Amino acid sequence: DAARRQAAAPAPVPAATPAWGAPPAATAAAKPVVRVPYLPETARTQMKEDIRNEILATARDEGWTDGRVLPAWTRAIKIEGDVRVRAQADLLADDNLAPEVFRAQSDSPAWAPDLTNTRVDRGRMTLRARLGASIKASDSVTAGVRVATGSTTSGASSESVTMGNGTQRIAIGLDRAWLRWEPQQGTSLEGGRMAAPFERTDLLFPEDLSLDGVAARSELDLSPGLYGFASAGYFALEEFANGPRDKALLGAQVGLDWAPDGDWNLRGALGYYNFRNVEGVRESELPPSGALAGTTAYQSSAYPAGLRLKGNTLINLNAPASTASPVWGLASRFRPVNLTLGVVAHHLRPIDLGLSLDLVRNTGFEIADIVRRAGTNSVADLRANTNGVQARFTVGHPHLDEAGQWQGSLAWRRFGRDAWIDGLTDTSWHGGGTNYQGFSLGAQYAFDRRATLGARFISTRNLDDGVRYTDSAGNVSGNLSSAPLRIETVQLEATLKF
């Protein structure tokens, strides 16, 4: 274009020709000739199209993203996951009560009837792998799915699998699948299989636990630095095709988050949970037979063996005339109230100091109700042990995303036997369950981007409810809930998150 403008400029007027014999006059320097190739507009358009097609062909050959092939919503997909390899040693005290004593129980009340090892140390390696994707289809609708290792029929609160099954493949299951609608910022409605939608610690809701149901969440700005939040949900626990007593969890929680300045953050939440129809009810008649067999719900209040861990008080659901092996149900109803408090200090940035306190009390425990449902007075002297508490101190970087970052923690916990359903608890503490107290000391170090090494030591022992009996020979004994059971756990692990 510049050359064209220069060529189009008017040429200077030539000087007059001198007369014959006169001295030559100075003349202006001759202007250089400029030749400009002219491209018509049609040729320019064709060149741009040829270049574009050549680039797209190269993109396809080399695996570039082709906007004409991939729909726009694919750019809203987020992939995440993690892989953890752990070495774990469970050190069991020699004076723990023998497992056969627990397994021999047949009358109400009973505790931990599934124990198979209480004295032999165990060393193993475990693996946890998770892969998930979230898809933001629009500004208000998002869906997510995640697959993970772990048993598909038991172990609701752990996705780790024990390595050492020869050449057998490790089971993978659909761990989460949810759909979320957010009509306005801070308010959402979610349905499917999801993480617990409540402010929580690992005392009640372990990281690996997923729940099936629907939940609503909302946040509200109250003033600068202060906002409130609320959550509520309904979650199916066990559904029956031929009975009306489906098991479910209803929960609601309200809380506040306050950041008075840049150095402090305080957060607190109060929640109430109602586990419907999970308590055991003893049958009065033998199981139906003949044409009625399988058409009528029978022992639907049983606490499934694949779910329960240890700690909760159990009652035998068999009819008085039954000679079958015990079928166990939960003695207590579960209506826990939970208070969670936390404070984080940012004074030592980038290092944070954190302190959290988690308190729970099961308000559903009632002796008269347990006696009625158990159909026996042998449970009349049960003592309520329905409180749980955990205090945790943390120090270090808030996230372990870059090499050199680290975290350390120290926690103390006392978990009453009927404070929470034992099958929904963290399996690292006391091998899972309730009815223990102890502490945990751990640290993590990021040796590369999003890659960490961790170590943890946990020491726990059973609680003693103080109930004692003296037989005719003068021997003193207590409930199996108070039996000696001391466990120390060491975990070493490597984790990569992406």
mmCIF file of N, CA and C in Angstrom, residues 84-199:
data_model
loop_
_atom_site.group_PDB
_atom_site.id
_atom_site.type_symbol
_atom_site.label_atom_id
_atom_site.label_comp_id
_atom_site.label_asym_id
_atom_site.label_seq_id
_atom_site.Cartn_x
_atom_site.Cartn_y
_atom_site.Cartn_z
ATOM 1 N N ARG A 84 -3.082 -42.189 45.201
ATOM 2 C CA ARG A 84 -2.363 -42.271 46.477
ATOM 3 C C ARG A 84 -1.911 -43.713 46.721
ATOM 4 N N VAL A 85 -0.629 -43.876 47.018
ATOM 5 C CA VAL A 85 -0.066 -45.165 47.396
ATOM 6 C C VAL A 85 0.372 -45.049 48.850
ATOM 7 N N ARG A 86 -0.102 -45.989 49.684
ATOM 8 C CA ARG A 86 0.137 -45.876 51.122
ATOM 9 C C ARG A 86 0.666 -47.197 51.686
ATOM 10 N N ALA A 87 1.635 -47.085 52.559
ATOM 11 C CA ALA A 87 2.093 -48.220 53.360
ATOM 12 C C ALA A 87 1.569 -48.004 54.778
ATOM 13 N N GLN A 88 0.913 -49.026 55.331
ATOM 14 C CA GLN A 88 0.266 -48.880 56.631
ATOM 15 C C GLN A 88 0.592 -50.063 57.522
ATOM 16 N N ALA A 89 0.863 -49.760 58.782
ATOM 17 C CA ALA A 89 1.085 -50.785 59.801
ATOM 18 C C ALA A 89 0.099 -50.561 60.936
ATOM 19 N N ASP A 90 -0.668 -51.604 61.289
ATOM 20 C CA ASP A 90 -1.586 -51.575 62.421
ATOM 21 C C ASP A 90 -0.977 -52.422 63.536
ATOM 22 N N LEU A 91 -0.616 -51.772 64.629
ATOM 23 C CA LEU A 91 0.055 -52.434 65.744
ATOM 24 C C LEU A 91 -0.962 -52.659 66.852
ATOM 25 N N LEU A 92 -1.268 -53.926 67.153
ATOM 26 C CA LEU A 92 -2.306 -54.293 68.110
ATOM 27 C C LEU A 92 -1.670 -54.792 69.396
ATOM 28 N N ALA A 93 -2.187 -54.318 70.526
ATOM 29 C CA ALA A 93 -1.629 -54.675 71.831
ATOM 30 C C ALA A 93 -1.866 -56.155 72.127
ATOM 31 N N ASP A 94 -0.898 -56.780 72.803
ATOM 32 C CA ASP A 94 -1.001 -58.211 73.137
ATOM 33 C C ASP A 94 -2.098 -58.496 74.144
ATOM 34 N N ASP A 95 -2.443 -57.522 74.984
ATOM 35 C CA ASP A 95 -3.466 -57.764 76.006
ATOM 36 C C ASP A 95 -4.865 -57.367 75.552
ATOM 37 N N ASN A 96 -5.049 -57.094 74.246
ATOM 38 C CA ASN A 96 -6.402 -56.883 73.737
ATOM 39 C C ASN A 96 -7.223 -58.158 73.916
ATOM 40 N N LEU A 97 -8.528 -58.005 74.104
ATOM 41 C CA LEU A 97 -9.404 -59.156 74.243
ATOM 42 C C LEU A 97 -9.413 -59.958 72.944
ATOM 43 N N ALA A 98 -9.414 -61.278 73.054
ATOM 44 C CA ALA A 98 -9.362 -62.147 71.881
ATOM 45 C C ALA A 98 -10.589 -61.946 70.997
ATOM 46 N N PRO A 99 -10.434 -62.027 69.672
ATOM 47 C CA PRO A 99 -11.556 -61.753 68.764
ATOM 48 C C PRO A 99 -12.691 -62.751 68.890
ATOM 49 N N GLU A 100 -12.387 -64.015 69.270
ATOM 50 C CA GLU A 100 -13.457 -65.006 69.357
ATOM 51 C C GLU A 100 -14.468 -64.660 70.442
ATOM 52 N N VAL A 101 -14.062 -63.893 71.454
ATOM 53 C CA VAL A 101 -14.997 -63.482 72.495
ATOM 54 C C VAL A 101 -16.034 -62.516 71.908
ATOM 55 N N PHE A 102 -15.587 -61.610 71.066
ATOM 56 C CA PHE A 102 -16.519 -60.689 70.412
ATOM 57 C C PHE A 102 -17.454 -61.443 69.465
ATOM 58 N N ARG A 103 -16.913 -62.402 68.725
ATOM 59 C CA ARG A 103 -17.699 -63.090 67.707
ATOM 60 C C ARG A 103 -18.692 -64.084 68.302
ATOM 61 N N ALA A 104 -18.493 -64.456 69.556
ATOM 62 C CA ALA A 104 -19.388 -65.428 70.192
ATOM 63 C C ALA A 104 -20.668 -64.807 70.728
ATOM 64 N N GLN A 105 -20.811 -63.489 70.638
ATOM 65 C CA GLN A 105 -21.989 -62.822 71.192
ATOM 66 C C GLN A 105 -23.259 -63.236 70.441
ATOM 67 N N SER A 106 -24.328 -63.422 71.208
ATOM 68 C CA SER A 106 -25.609 -63.785 70.595
ATOM 69 C C SER A 106 -26.790 -63.069 71.239
ATOM 70 N N ASP A 107 -26.582 -62.443 72.405
ATOM 71 C CA ASP A 107 -27.667 -61.779 73.125
ATOM 72 C C ASP A 107 -27.501 -60.261 73.059
ATOM 73 N N SER A 108 -28.568 -59.583 73.376
ATOM 74 C CA SER A 108 -28.547 -58.115 73.427
ATOM 75 C C SER A 108 -28.153 -57.682 74.843
ATOM 76 N N PRO A 109 -27.325 -56.625 74.952
ATOM 77 C CA PRO A 109 -26.667 -55.865 73.882
ATOM 78 C C PRO A 109 -25.373 -56.534 73.453
ATOM 79 N N ALA A 110 -24.852 -56.104 72.313
ATOM 80 C CA ALA A 110 -23.605 -56.647 71.788
ATOM 81 C C ALA A 110 -22.793 -55.516 71.168
ATOM 82 N N TRP A 111 -21.479 -55.767 71.069
ATOM 83 C CA TRP A 111 -20.582 -54.768 70.489
ATOM 84 C C TRP A 111 -19.543 -55.459 69.614
ATOM 85 N N ALA A 112 -19.265 -54.910 68.481
ATOM 86 C CA ALA A 112 -18.195 -55.343 67.573
ATOM 87 C C ALA A 112 -18.198 -56.851 67.328
ATOM 88 N N PRO A 113 -19.318 -57.456 66.898
ATOM 89 C CA PRO A 113 -19.344 -58.908 66.695
ATOM 90 C C PRO A 113 -18.617 -59.385 65.450
ATOM 91 N N ASP A 114 -18.089 -58.474 64.650
ATOM 92 C CA ASP A 114 -17.436 -58.855 63.396
ATOM 93 C C ASP A 114 -15.915 -58.891 63.490
ATOM 94 N N LEU A 115 -15.346 -58.596 64.653
ATOM 95 C CA LEU A 115 -13.889 -58.536 64.774
ATOM 96 C C LEU A 115 -13.264 -59.897 64.488
ATOM 97 N N THR A 116 -12.208 -59.895 63.688
ATOM 98 C CA THR A 116 -11.482 -61.138 63.386
ATOM 99 C C THR A 116 -10.034 -61.085 63.841
ATOM 100 N N ASN A 117 -9.526 -59.905 64.172
ATOM 101 C CA ASN A 117 -8.135 -59.792 64.601
ATOM 102 C C ASN A 117 -8.021 -58.657 65.605
ATOM 103 N N THR A 118 -7.551 -58.969 66.782
ATOM 104 C CA THR A 118 -7.348 -57.945 67.811
ATOM 105 C C THR A 118 -5.944 -57.977 68.400
ATOM 106 N N ARG A 119 -5.108 -58.954 67.997
ATOM 107 C CA ARG A 119 -3.805 -59.116 68.645
ATOM 108 C C ARG A 119 -2.631 -59.241 67.674
ATOM 109 N N VAL A 120 -2.870 -59.539 66.418
ATOM 110 C CA VAL A 120 -1.795 -59.787 65.466
ATOM 111 C C VAL A 120 -1.535 -58.519 64.654
ATOM 112 N N ASP A 121 -0.294 -58.028 64.702
ATOM 113 C CA ASP A 121 0.067 -56.840 63.931
ATOM 114 C C ASP A 121 -0.124 -57.097 62.441
ATOM 115 N N ARG A 122 -0.513 -56.051 61.734
ATOM 116 C CA ARG A 122 -0.771 -56.178 60.306
ATOM 117 C C ARG A 122 -0.041 -55.091 59.529
ATOM 118 N N GLY A 123 0.660 -55.484 58.473
ATOM 119 C CA GLY A 123 1.303 -54.538 57.566
ATOM 120 C C GLY A 123 0.790 -54.742 56.157
ATOM 121 N N ARG A 124 0.505 -53.668 55.437
ATOM 122 C CA ARG A 124 -0.051 -53.783 54.089
ATOM 123 C C ARG A 124 0.195 -52.515 53.301
ATOM 124 N N MET A 125 -0.056 -52.610 51.996
ATOM 125 C CA MET A 125 -0.038 -51.439 51.123
ATOM 126 C C MET A 125 -1.433 -51.251 50.557
ATOM 127 N N THR A 126 -1.842 -50.012 50.447
ATOM 128 C CA THR A 126 -3.154 -49.701 49.897
ATOM 129 C C THR A 126 -3.020 -48.712 48.748
ATOM 130 N N LEU A 127 -4.033 -48.700 47.902
ATOM 131 C CA LEU A 127 -4.060 -47.814 46.735
ATOM 132 C C LEU A 127 -5.417 -47.137 46.662
ATOM 133 N N ARG A 128 -5.392 -45.849 46.369
ATOM 134 C CA ARG A 128 -6.619 -45.109 46.085
ATOM 135 C C ARG A 128 -6.409 -44.308 44.816
ATOM 136 N N ALA A 129 -7.312 -44.475 43.860
ATOM 137 C CA ALA A 129 -7.246 -43.727 42.605
ATOM 138 C C ALA A 129 -8.628 -43.184 42.286
ATOM 139 N N ARG A 130 -8.682 -41.905 41.921
ATOM 140 C CA ARG A 130 -9.952 -41.260 41.603
ATOM 141 C C ARG A 130 -9.780 -40.388 40.361
ATOM 142 N N LEU A 131 -10.778 -40.403 39.493
ATOM 143 C CA LEU A 131 -10.763 -39.587 38.288
ATOM 144 C C LEU A 131 -12.156 -39.015 38.082
ATOM 145 N N GLY A 132 -12.229 -37.695 38.006
ATOM 146 C CA GLY A 132 -13.527 -37.042 37.879
ATOM 147 C C GLY A 132 -13.508 -35.947 36.836
ATOM 148 N N ALA A 133 -14.700 -35.575 36.412
ATOM 149 C CA ALA A 133 -14.857 -34.486 35.446
ATOM 150 C C ALA A 133 -16.111 -33.706 35.791
ATOM 151 N N SER A 134 -16.024 -32.392 35.656
ATOM 152 C CA SER A 134 -17.202 -31.534 35.802
ATOM 153 C C SER A 134 -17.418 -30.786 34.494
ATOM 154 N N ILE A 135 -18.656 -30.662 34.115
ATOM 155 C CA ILE A 135 -19.016 -30.049 32.843
ATOM 156 C C ILE A 135 -19.960 -28.886 33.106
ATOM 157 N N LYS A 136 -19.523 -27.693 32.776
ATOM 158 C CA LYS A 136 -20.355 -26.496 32.948
ATOM 159 C C LYS A 136 -21.077 -26.244 31.630
ATOM 160 N N ALA A 137 -22.298 -26.751 31.566
ATOM 161 C CA ALA A 137 -23.052 -26.664 30.314
ATOM 162 C C ALA A 137 -23.536 -25.248 30.030
ATOM 163 N N SER A 138 -23.752 -24.453 31.085
ATOM 164 C CA SER A 138 -24.176 -23.066 30.935
ATOM 165 C C SER A 138 -23.756 -22.314 32.187
ATOM 166 N N ASP A 139 -24.151 -21.061 32.280
ATOM 167 C CA ASP A 139 -23.793 -20.276 33.454
ATOM 168 C C ASP A 139 -24.458 -20.789 34.721
ATOM 169 N N SER A 140 -25.519 -21.568 34.601
ATOM 170 C CA SER A 140 -26.257 -21.989 35.785
ATOM 171 C C SER A 140 -26.345 -23.503 35.975
ATOM 172 N N VAL A 141 -25.957 -24.303 34.990
ATOM 173 C CA VAL A 141 -26.101 -25.757 35.093
ATOM 174 C C VAL A 141 -24.733 -26.419 34.952
ATOM 175 N N THR A 142 -24.407 -27.271 35.925
ATOM 176 C CA THR A 142 -23.149 -28.010 35.938
ATOM 177 C C THR A 142 -23.426 -29.460 36.307
ATOM 178 N N ALA A 143 -22.708 -30.374 35.694
ATOM 179 C CA ALA A 143 -22.807 -31.789 36.028
ATOM 180 C C ALA A 143 -21.419 -32.320 36.325
ATOM 181 N N GLY A 144 -21.354 -33.391 37.117
ATOM 182 C CA GLY A 144 -20.070 -33.970 37.456
ATOM 183 C C GLY A 144 -20.166 -35.469 37.633
ATOM 184 N N VAL A 145 -19.098 -36.165 37.308
ATOM 185 C CA VAL A 145 -18.994 -37.603 37.523
ATOM 186 C C VAL A 145 -17.598 -37.902 38.050
ATOM 187 N N ARG A 146 -17.490 -38.984 38.849
ATOM 188 C CA ARG A 146 -16.189 -39.418 39.341
ATOM 189 C C ARG A 146 -16.206 -40.922 39.543
ATOM 190 N N VAL A 147 -15.157 -41.585 39.097
ATOM 191 C CA VAL A 147 -14.978 -43.008 39.367
ATOM 192 C C VAL A 147 -13.827 -43.154 40.347
ATOM 193 N N ALA A 148 -13.864 -44.236 41.129
ATOM 194 C CA ALA A 148 -12.856 -44.424 42.160
ATOM 195 C C ALA A 148 -12.682 -45.896 42.467
ATOM 196 N N THR A 149 -11.535 -46.231 43.035
ATOM 197 C CA THR A 149 -11.312 -47.569 43.543
ATOM 198 C C THR A 149 -12.145 -47.779 44.802
ATOM 199 N N GLY A 150 -12.170 -49.016 45.287
ATOM 200 C CA GLY A 150 -12.906 -49.320 46.503
ATOM 201 C C GLY A 150 -13.998 -50.331 46.270
ATOM 202 N N SER A 151 -14.442 -50.958 47.359
ATOM 203 C CA SER A 151 -15.490 -51.961 47.265
ATOM 204 C C SER A 151 -16.809 -51.327 46.839
ATOM 205 N N THR A 152 -17.539 -52.016 45.978
ATOM 206 C CA THR A 152 -18.839 -51.520 45.524
ATOM 207 C C THR A 152 -19.981 -52.047 46.378
ATOM 208 N N THR A 153 -19.680 -52.915 47.359
ATOM 209 C CA THR A 153 -20.732 -53.499 48.190
ATOM 210 C C THR A 153 -20.567 -53.206 49.670
ATOM 211 N N SER A 154 -19.421 -52.677 50.086
ATOM 212 C CA SER A 154 -19.204 -52.381 51.505
ATOM 213 C C SER A 154 -18.173 -51.271 51.618
ATOM 214 N N GLY A 155 -17.872 -50.876 52.867
ATOM 215 C CA GLY A 155 -16.860 -49.844 53.063
ATOM 216 C C GLY A 155 -17.290 -48.499 52.542
ATOM 217 N N ALA A 156 -18.384 -47.959 53.069
ATOM 218 C CA ALA A 156 -18.933 -46.709 52.547
ATOM 219 C C ALA A 156 -18.005 -45.526 52.735
ATOM 220 N N SER A 157 -17.116 -45.561 53.728
ATOM 221 C CA SER A 157 -16.324 -44.381 54.065
ATOM 222 C C SER A 157 -14.876 -44.475 53.617
ATOM 223 N N SER A 158 -14.509 -45.462 52.805
ATOM 224 C CA SER A 158 -13.123 -45.582 52.349
ATOM 225 C C SER A 158 -13.085 -46.036 50.898
ATOM 226 N N GLU A 159 -12.211 -45.383 50.116
ATOM 227 C CA GLU A 159 -12.004 -45.763 48.720
ATOM 228 C C GLU A 159 -10.663 -46.448 48.506
ATOM 229 N N SER A 160 -9.940 -46.728 49.585
ATOM 230 C CA SER A 160 -8.665 -47.433 49.488
ATOM 231 C C SER A 160 -8.900 -48.925 49.330
ATOM 232 N N VAL A 161 -8.028 -49.568 48.559
ATOM 233 C CA VAL A 161 -8.075 -51.017 48.402
ATOM 234 C C VAL A 161 -6.720 -51.584 48.814
ATOM 235 N N THR A 162 -6.750 -52.750 49.451
ATOM 236 C CA THR A 162 -5.518 -53.404 49.880
ATOM 237 C C THR A 162 -4.865 -54.084 48.694
ATOM 238 N N MET A 163 -3.584 -53.814 48.493
ATOM 239 C CA MET A 163 -2.838 -54.418 47.398
ATOM 240 C C MET A 163 -2.324 -55.788 47.838
ATOM 241 N N GLY A 164 -2.163 -56.667 46.857
ATOM 242 C CA GLY A 164 -1.663 -57.994 47.167
ATOM 243 C C GLY A 164 -2.630 -59.085 46.804
ATOM 244 N N ASN A 165 -3.516 -58.847 45.828
ATOM 245 C CA ASN A 165 -4.459 -59.864 45.373
ATOM 246 C C ASN A 165 -3.989 -60.526 44.090
ATOM 247 N N GLY A 166 -2.673 -60.733 44.000
ATOM 248 C CA GLY A 166 -2.121 -61.395 42.835
ATOM 249 C C GLY A 166 -2.302 -60.567 41.582
ATOM 250 N N THR A 167 -2.776 -61.207 40.536
ATOM 251 C CA THR A 167 -2.954 -60.521 39.256
ATOM 252 C C THR A 167 -4.374 -60.046 39.044
ATOM 253 N N GLN A 168 -5.204 -60.143 40.052
ATOM 254 C CA GLN A 168 -6.591 -59.700 39.905
ATOM 255 C C GLN A 168 -6.672 -58.193 39.748
ATOM 256 N N ARG A 169 -7.576 -57.749 38.908
ATOM 257 C CA ARG A 169 -7.762 -56.326 38.692
ATOM 258 C C ARG A 169 -8.469 -55.700 39.891
ATOM 259 N N ILE A 170 -8.179 -54.430 40.117
ATOM 260 C CA ILE A 170 -8.806 -53.687 41.213
ATOM 261 C C ILE A 170 -10.146 -53.143 40.739
ATOM 262 N N ALA A 171 -11.156 -53.272 41.595
ATOM 263 C CA ALA A 171 -12.506 -52.840 41.233
ATOM 264 C C ALA A 171 -12.584 -51.317 41.145
ATOM 265 N N ILE A 172 -13.313 -50.851 40.143
ATOM 266 C CA ILE A 172 -13.573 -49.426 39.948
ATOM 267 C C ILE A 172 -15.085 -49.238 39.924
ATOM 268 N N GLY A 173 -15.581 -48.233 40.628
ATOM 269 C CA GLY A 173 -17.014 -47.983 40.662
ATOM 270 C C GLY A 173 -17.336 -46.514 40.455
ATOM 271 N N LEU A 174 -18.596 -46.249 40.132
ATOM 272 C CA LEU A 174 -19.068 -44.872 40.001
ATOM 273 C C LEU A 174 -19.217 -44.294 41.398
ATOM 274 N N ASP A 175 -18.309 -43.424 41.751
ATOM 275 C CA ASP A 175 -18.256 -42.888 43.106
ATOM 276 C C ASP A 175 -19.167 -41.679 43.274
ATOM 277 N N ARG A 176 -19.221 -40.817 42.284
ATOM 278 C CA ARG A 176 -20.076 -39.635 42.351
ATOM 279 C C ARG A 176 -20.640 -39.316 40.966
ATOM 280 N N ALA A 177 -21.860 -38.819 40.973
ATOM 281 C CA ALA A 177 -22.504 -38.352 39.740
ATOM 282 C C ALA A 177 -23.611 -37.395 40.160
ATOM 283 N N TRP A 178 -23.501 -36.142 39.786
ATOM 284 C CA TRP A 178 -24.428 -35.141 40.302
ATOM 285 C C TRP A 178 -24.745 -34.100 39.227
ATOM 286 N N LEU A 179 -25.860 -33.447 39.446
ATOM 287 C CA LEU A 179 -26.312 -32.353 38.584
ATOM 288 C C LEU A 179 -26.636 -31.164 39.480
ATOM 289 N N ARG A 180 -26.068 -30.006 39.166
ATOM 290 C CA ARG A 180 -26.239 -28.814 40.005
ATOM 291 C C ARG A 180 -26.828 -27.671 39.185
ATOM 292 N N TRP A 181 -27.836 -27.046 39.763
ATOM 293 C CA TRP A 181 -28.447 -25.853 39.171
ATOM 294 C C TRP A 181 -28.223 -24.679 40.111
ATOM 295 N N GLU A 182 -27.659 -23.599 39.584
ATOM 296 C CA GLU A 182 -27.359 -22.404 40.370
ATOM 297 C C GLU A 182 -28.078 -21.217 39.737
ATOM 298 N N PRO A 183 -29.337 -20.993 40.128
ATOM 299 C CA PRO A 183 -30.111 -19.925 39.489
ATOM 300 C C PRO A 183 -29.531 -18.542 39.737
ATOM 301 N N GLN A 184 -28.845 -18.372 40.860
ATOM 302 C CA GLN A 184 -28.155 -17.114 41.130
ATOM 303 C C GLN A 184 -26.907 -17.416 41.953
ATOM 304 N N GLN A 185 -25.983 -16.500 41.919
ATOM 305 C CA GLN A 185 -24.718 -16.730 42.597
ATOM 306 C C GLN A 185 -24.941 -16.948 44.093
ATOM 307 N N GLY A 186 -24.348 -18.046 44.611
ATOM 308 C CA GLY A 186 -24.451 -18.343 46.034
ATOM 309 C C GLY A 186 -25.620 -19.223 46.402
ATOM 310 N N THR A 187 -26.497 -19.560 45.470
ATOM 311 C CA THR A 187 -27.653 -20.422 45.738
ATOM 312 C C THR A 187 -27.653 -21.567 44.729
ATOM 313 N N SER A 188 -27.755 -22.813 45.232
ATOM 314 C CA SER A 188 -27.692 -23.950 44.327
ATOM 315 C C SER A 188 -28.585 -25.075 44.818
ATOM 316 N N LEU A 189 -29.019 -25.888 43.872
ATOM 317 C CA LEU A 189 -29.778 -27.103 44.141
ATOM 318 C C LEU A 189 -29.058 -28.233 43.421
ATOM 319 N N GLU A 190 -28.762 -29.313 44.171
ATOM 320 C CA GLU A 190 -27.939 -30.392 43.635
ATOM 321 C C GLU A 190 -28.609 -31.734 43.890
ATOM 322 N N GLY A 191 -28.497 -32.644 42.928
ATOM 323 C CA GLY A 191 -29.064 -33.974 43.071
ATOM 324 C C GLY A 191 -28.149 -35.022 42.486
ATOM 325 N N GLY A 192 -28.205 -36.235 43.047
ATOM 326 C CA GLY A 192 -27.362 -37.330 42.576
ATOM 327 C C GLY A 192 -26.548 -37.924 43.707
ATOM 328 N N ARG A 193 -25.375 -38.385 43.385
ATOM 329 C CA ARG A 193 -24.434 -38.919 44.379
ATOM 330 C C ARG A 193 -23.327 -37.899 44.556
ATOM 331 N N MET A 194 -23.185 -37.387 45.771
ATOM 332 C CA MET A 194 -22.351 -36.207 45.991
ATOM 333 C C MET A 194 -21.595 -36.292 47.306
ATOM 334 N N ALA A 195 -20.668 -35.354 47.500
ATOM 335 C CA ALA A 195 -20.026 -35.191 48.799
ATOM 336 C C ALA A 195 -21.034 -34.604 49.783
ATOM 337 N N ALA A 196 -20.815 -34.855 51.076
ATOM 338 C CA ALA A 196 -21.711 -34.291 52.081
ATOM 339 C C ALA A 196 -21.704 -32.773 51.966
ATOM 340 N N PRO A 197 -22.872 -32.138 51.798
ATOM 341 C CA PRO A 197 -22.926 -30.697 51.512
ATOM 342 C C PRO A 197 -22.896 -29.828 52.766
ATOM 343 N N PHE A 198 -22.180 -30.269 53.798
ATOM 344 C CA PHE A 198 -22.184 -29.565 55.073
ATOM 345 C C PHE A 198 -20.765 -29.145 55.459
ATOM 346 N N GLU A 199 -20.677 -28.061 56.225
ATOM 347 C CA GLU A 199 -19.411 -27.706 56.856
ATOM 348 C C GLU A 199 -19.047 -28.849 57.803
#
